[in-house]
C-alpha positions as MATLAB code, in Angstrom:
seq = 'KVVKTSNGDVDSEAFLDALKWILELNSSTTGNKVDVVSISLASNFYSQEKARVISDLTTSGVIVVCCASNVGRMRLQPISFPARLGHVLCIGAHDENGKPTSFSPVGRELDFLAPGDNIWGPGPGTTGPFAMDCASGTSCATPAVAGLVCLILHAISRLCASDPDEFQIGGTPLIDLVRNVWVMRELLKEMSSSPGHHSEEIGHGTLNPYRVLDRSSEEILRLVDEIIED';
ca = [
      -9.542  -80.939  -75.366;
      -8.987  -81.514  -71.667;
      -9.706  -78.539  -69.448;
      -9.401  -77.705  -65.749;
     -11.938  -78.801  -63.158;
     -13.981  -76.288  -61.211;
     -11.305  -75.978  -58.568;
      -8.634  -75.165  -61.125;
      -6.910  -78.545  -61.232;
      -6.407  -80.659  -64.306;
      -8.357  -83.921  -64.201;
      -5.485  -86.425  -64.464;
      -7.708  -89.302  -65.360;
      -9.485  -87.265  -68.036;
      -6.049  -86.364  -69.488;
      -4.995  -89.999  -69.591;
      -8.354  -91.084  -71.096;
      -7.945  -88.425  -73.859;
      -4.498  -89.798  -74.766;
      -5.848  -93.347  -74.894;
      -8.799  -92.139  -76.984;
      -6.340  -90.773  -79.598;
      -4.490  -94.089  -79.702;
      -7.792  -95.914  -80.313;
      -8.919  -93.389  -82.931;
      -5.629  -93.711  -84.846;
      -5.714  -97.495  -84.740;
      -9.164  -97.462  -86.325;
      -9.313  -98.239  -90.066;
     -11.881  -95.476  -90.650;
     -12.240  -91.808  -89.810;
      -9.855  -88.935  -89.279;
      -6.477  -89.419  -87.583;
      -4.690  -87.269  -85.041;
      -1.212  -86.093  -86.230;
      -0.278  -83.660  -83.459;
      -1.023  -83.463  -79.718;
      -0.414  -80.188  -77.832;
      -0.019  -80.607  -74.017;
      -0.180  -77.355  -72.117;
       0.011  -78.847  -68.666;
       2.853  -79.884  -66.407;
       3.398  -82.029  -63.348;
       6.189  -82.485  -60.799;
       5.429  -86.192  -60.707;
       6.318  -88.895  -63.199;
       3.518  -91.204  -64.259;
       4.604  -94.504  -65.778;
       1.194  -95.087  -67.393;
       1.063  -91.629  -69.034;
       4.654  -92.021  -70.188;
       3.796  -95.387  -71.785;
       0.766  -93.994  -73.618;
       2.712  -90.926  -74.871;
       5.470  -93.319  -76.036;
       2.840  -95.365  -77.902;
       1.541  -92.185  -79.535;
       4.960  -91.058  -80.745;
       5.785  -94.623  -81.948;
       2.547  -94.551  -84.004;
       3.586  -91.309  -85.725;
       1.925  -88.674  -83.505;
       4.033  -85.551  -82.785;
       3.575  -84.635  -79.081;
       4.389  -81.050  -78.104;
       4.699  -80.217  -74.346;
       5.072  -77.048  -72.305;
       8.273  -77.006  -70.222;
       6.921  -75.333  -67.021;
       6.727  -71.816  -65.598;
       9.221  -72.066  -62.732;
      12.224  -70.394  -64.360;
      15.214  -71.397  -62.248;
      13.340  -71.933  -59.018;
      13.644  -75.713  -58.882;
      16.504  -78.243  -59.079;
      14.620  -79.867  -61.998;
      12.773  -77.025  -63.681;
      11.512  -79.071  -66.654;
       8.228  -80.790  -65.710;
       6.624  -84.028  -66.774;
       5.747  -84.945  -69.555;
       8.089  -82.377  -71.219;
      11.053  -84.197  -69.706;
      10.382  -87.257  -71.923;
      12.885  -87.529  -74.708;
      10.304  -88.434  -77.372;
       8.326  -85.203  -77.086;
       9.077  -81.628  -78.160;
       9.781  -79.517  -75.016;
       8.805  -75.847  -75.407;
       9.854  -72.784  -73.463;
       8.704  -69.184  -73.871;
      10.210  -65.987  -75.252;
       9.042  -62.395  -75.003;
       8.306  -59.987  -77.836;
      12.018  -59.368  -78.305;
      12.818  -63.019  -78.672;
      14.464  -63.249  -75.260;
      13.653  -66.088  -72.778;
      10.942  -64.983  -70.254;
      11.725  -64.994  -66.573;
       9.379  -67.940  -66.056;
      10.720  -70.084  -68.926;
      12.701  -72.898  -67.350;
      16.200  -74.031  -68.078;
      17.227  -77.611  -68.754;
      18.907  -79.940  -71.233;
      15.445  -81.201  -72.321;
      14.434  -77.829  -73.732;
      14.032  -77.885  -77.504;
      12.784  -74.482  -78.604;
      11.285  -71.150  -77.525;
       8.036  -69.732  -78.844;
       5.936  -66.600  -78.062;
       4.597  -66.971  -74.585;
       4.462  -63.502  -72.984;
       1.201  -61.470  -73.000;
      -0.543  -63.650  -75.536;
      -4.072  -62.729  -76.447;
      -6.651  -65.367  -77.265;
     -10.171  -66.615  -76.520;
     -10.553  -66.643  -72.741;
     -12.585  -69.040  -70.635;
     -15.311  -67.230  -68.774;
     -15.152  -64.189  -70.985;
     -18.267  -62.998  -72.876;
     -19.318  -60.497  -75.407;
     -18.183  -59.744  -78.956;
     -14.545  -59.517  -77.880;
     -14.293  -62.552  -75.582;
     -10.495  -62.336  -75.317;
      -8.044  -62.835  -72.454;
      -4.308  -62.133  -72.131;
      -2.076  -64.800  -70.569;
       1.589  -65.727  -70.282;
       3.331  -69.051  -69.876;
       4.941  -71.902  -71.729;
       1.363  -73.168  -71.997;
       0.827  -70.318  -74.481;
       4.003  -71.092  -76.390;
       3.325  -74.793  -76.874;
       0.263  -74.512  -79.121;
       2.191  -72.052  -81.369;
       4.745  -74.822  -81.972;
       2.061  -77.435  -82.344;
       0.449  -75.242  -85.017;
       3.738  -74.880  -86.833;
       4.167  -78.644  -86.792;
       0.688  -78.892  -88.363;
       1.713  -76.413  -91.003;
       4.836  -78.463  -91.846;
       2.801  -81.597  -92.162;
       0.217  -79.963  -94.298;
       2.828  -78.422  -96.621;
       4.644  -81.820  -97.056;
       1.346  -83.635  -97.460;
       0.474  -81.316 -100.365;
       3.817  -81.982 -101.974;
       3.229  -85.741 -101.753;
      -0.186  -85.399 -103.214;
       1.063  -83.341 -106.153;
       3.697  -85.969 -107.152;
       3.775  -89.204 -105.097;
       6.597  -90.690 -107.143;
       8.855  -87.646 -106.719;
       8.275  -86.977 -103.017;
       9.354  -90.269 -101.494;
      12.581  -91.639 -100.164;
      13.316  -95.362 -100.549;
       9.768  -96.058 -101.560;
       8.354  -94.387  -98.409;
       6.248  -91.244  -98.921;
       7.850  -88.110  -97.551;
       4.859  -87.382  -95.228;
       5.245  -90.736  -93.492;
       8.945  -90.017  -92.805;
       8.144  -86.568  -91.332;
       5.476  -88.060  -88.970;
       8.363  -88.837  -86.596;
       9.286  -86.727  -83.587;
      13.019  -87.039  -84.247;
      12.737  -86.033  -87.879;
      10.370  -83.163  -86.956;
      12.769  -81.951  -84.306;
      15.553  -81.798  -86.939;
      13.261  -79.890  -89.371;
      12.417  -77.421  -86.593;
      16.099  -77.000  -85.842;
      16.515  -75.781  -89.486;
      13.914  -73.151  -88.651;
      15.580  -72.116  -85.384;
      17.867  -69.220  -84.537;
      20.569  -71.609  -83.335;
      20.308  -74.730  -85.477;
      23.767  -76.001  -84.675;
      23.878  -75.012  -81.027;
      21.876  -76.075  -77.943;
      21.800  -74.385  -74.525;
      19.769  -75.029  -71.396;
      18.447  -71.474  -71.513;
      17.025  -71.409  -75.035;
      17.267  -74.919  -76.411;
      17.834  -74.350  -80.159;
      16.290  -70.861  -79.875;
      13.298  -69.190  -81.539;
      11.553  -70.480  -84.647;
      11.062  -68.905  -88.080;
       9.122  -71.258  -90.398;
      10.235  -69.281  -93.545;
      13.745  -70.614  -93.065;
      12.421  -73.936  -94.418;
       9.045  -73.354  -95.982;
      10.408  -70.670  -98.283;
      12.708  -73.260  -99.855;
      11.827  -74.996 -103.116;
      10.114  -78.413 -102.937;
      13.305  -80.027 -104.226;
      15.296  -78.436 -101.397;
      12.783  -79.669  -98.779;
      12.996  -83.198 -100.250;
      16.789  -83.041 -100.077;
      16.724  -81.692  -96.502;
      14.518  -84.554  -95.300;
      16.783  -87.029  -97.091;
      19.809  -85.616  -95.294;
      17.981  -85.843  -91.952;
      17.052  -89.465  -92.572;
      20.588  -90.369  -93.599;
      22.060  -88.781  -90.457;
];
């Protein structure tokens, strides 16, 4: 976890070091691996080195989920870096009614909306038995989608463990096929409110995991097979 410095800024070098550490960890032959990275920070400036490392992560099978920004329509390019990269999931925010918030940006890079308005959670600097804080932003929406990605990977991993011969396509285990940002994006589209439509305001819309995870294991296998074939 990379947090802000004492003056409220994100330590850019610490962020880059964290990404490189994940690459090194996943290349190791022992220990746990990282499947999902949630990035709740945004920059107006492109960094070639960060883009390269993030590209290396996605190529290695890590799903990277990024917040879009909180500028609404106030900039010519509202989607910030690294959410602008095509090989990450770009997340905006919706309110309690499923409508885009005023701060959720617009752009062709936007993939999905998730809850990001008045979200309660553990708050830095808060103390006591109810150390909670309320915040809004696409930074709050992004970990919700990252958690959903983890849930999908866990569910498919359990299917593969239950019957390795059944849950494979062309000799490749289903879980290895789903550890791919493009396949994961298509799976999330199946959970979205607008799976066959994309707009700059909502991407593919809000997400409901039950649209996929309530299906039978055979239907999930068939769905991934269709995604791979397309």
